[in-house]
Amino acid sequence: MNRAEIFTKENAFFKHIHYNINAPKVVKCEYSLLLYCYSGSAIVEINYKKQNITPHTTVHLTYQDILMRVYVSTDFKGYCIAINPELIVDSIAQFDFNFISTLKSRNVINWSEEYAKFIQNLFSTIQQCEMLGDVDFTKSTILNQYSCYIKLLKSYFQKFNMMVDKENDANSSKKKFFYSFIRELFNHYRQSREVFFYAEKLNISSNYLNEVCQSVCEHSAKEVIDYYLSSQLKFELNNTNKSMQELTEEYNFPNQSYFSRYYKRMIGESPTDTRKNKNSDSFIIF
């Protein structure tokens, strides 16, 4: 598939993202995804909140966000990029948790034409790079353009006083612990899958870390760990030639059988099936 393909309703809305087989209109994001609509309209539910998509609308989703398609017009067209979450950690980590909270709560933006032109140029630049045929250069450009979009968002939120102010929020302390937990997870996910390991790093109890995670993201600490770890394992299987035994040892599993059972429970297929059907490109543009 041409990675610069423009998708339409006929292409199946977000067709390359994993579909829940029990609810075909529901998408569970496995990537960080940025959509820009330039024609038509759609109605979606993002994390169970209804949103309208019209021309000049962007939708920004992160790993494990839930998207349900309610309606898509026949003339719906847009650009979309999807990037493995591991590759954009640096693009997000530089910002404070107020901005990250705002980014999570305002994942659909209806832009004015002035801003829309800037976003169109981001995608146009990526398409022009694609035409050069240099895959590495294209990937680097995608990351740079995504980073530009994130910086534009922060400027936009600040200019229009949209930034979520959590300094006086009763949960601000929990949010700080949560983002500290995420940083520790980024650094040590290969070493440990245990909640108490990360709680000790933060000098808090396992029960309080679970309370923090439930308060901030409505998932347990163990679920956050498993979601993140499983995404990295899938990335490894899709993008490296490491053997199952190498991954078992690198990710500190007791044995290969345990690794395979853990992976199948989290992803829904065996490591062998993932590798058999792998997409070697960690970027998808459609």
Steps between C-alpha positions, in 0.01 A plus 500: 500500500618849420569649842380843379159365402201719588237286666126531446193328634544234231847421638331419835541762767837440675519163328857422606434537871401184689123442500312340785347193333195514726424862406629578148449875536722518808871573469753449777799717412833322484680813378515871566275623225443841342211551258422817304162521323477724191170384349172356619401428857490226762370435848713288730518411867847535651534332838117493504461875439323604177698728265421665165761499224467762226746662254802651682456262795789303645464188713796405717490154658753325720570136576197310638249779426163357396335631182149411381371603158141628518468661157728574203381699197561361152724798411717466811871543422802569712866439572614274778831392649552232763828468689614239748472661849859414591628725222333820623577488872752783461245715315264490800732461800640854466165652601357545849212289625252789462553492125487120487170505691363758256619296203319194635177684577487700174575237238264654240571854378302700243757738350453837330614519137819679608608208717362242257739620228793434733378146571440434130862603437617245758336218306605647164864495613469132592346418162780681316760306699322176411541582131880509544498132587736531797329303778731611783468866401123464481485345847715778643275758335189337647645525849601864445158594364325324785719689748408827324132415537540437875677836541226672300243347735672638808518847346132476402391386847693785664380767256133418556530421873408137444776351713369281779628649826570217740716681752205557732327177410445266793647226282812693395721300736367175355561624148861584582547151643337354190735675257797406719377142480481522120857631483619211716306260279669637187837438663440158659225319309745229387614445856171456685126455451420520872307787658704490822822558299372837373337589832838460670659726239247770596521429875128427522298184565368275226145573614555875468655460153188309395286778646704757305455314172130441551451870577695627199428248223238263641732202468696312763877538516534141380282572197713804411817290528356216293358730232833674455711185513280312252525790252880485521503123453279532193730772366802269553331212318401725210826691465791285620637153432542413866412140579228407748770385740685831468180693579427265791838578654508872413156559652574290807240226451569174689476292182385513137172321572406764759596776255274351230203460737539856630521642147195308375296609803584867437498517118255224409736306276823306544843661447545265204178625337603863554837440335341306215269791419738779594510843340866597495421871475440659840336799327170477318362782288161443344 
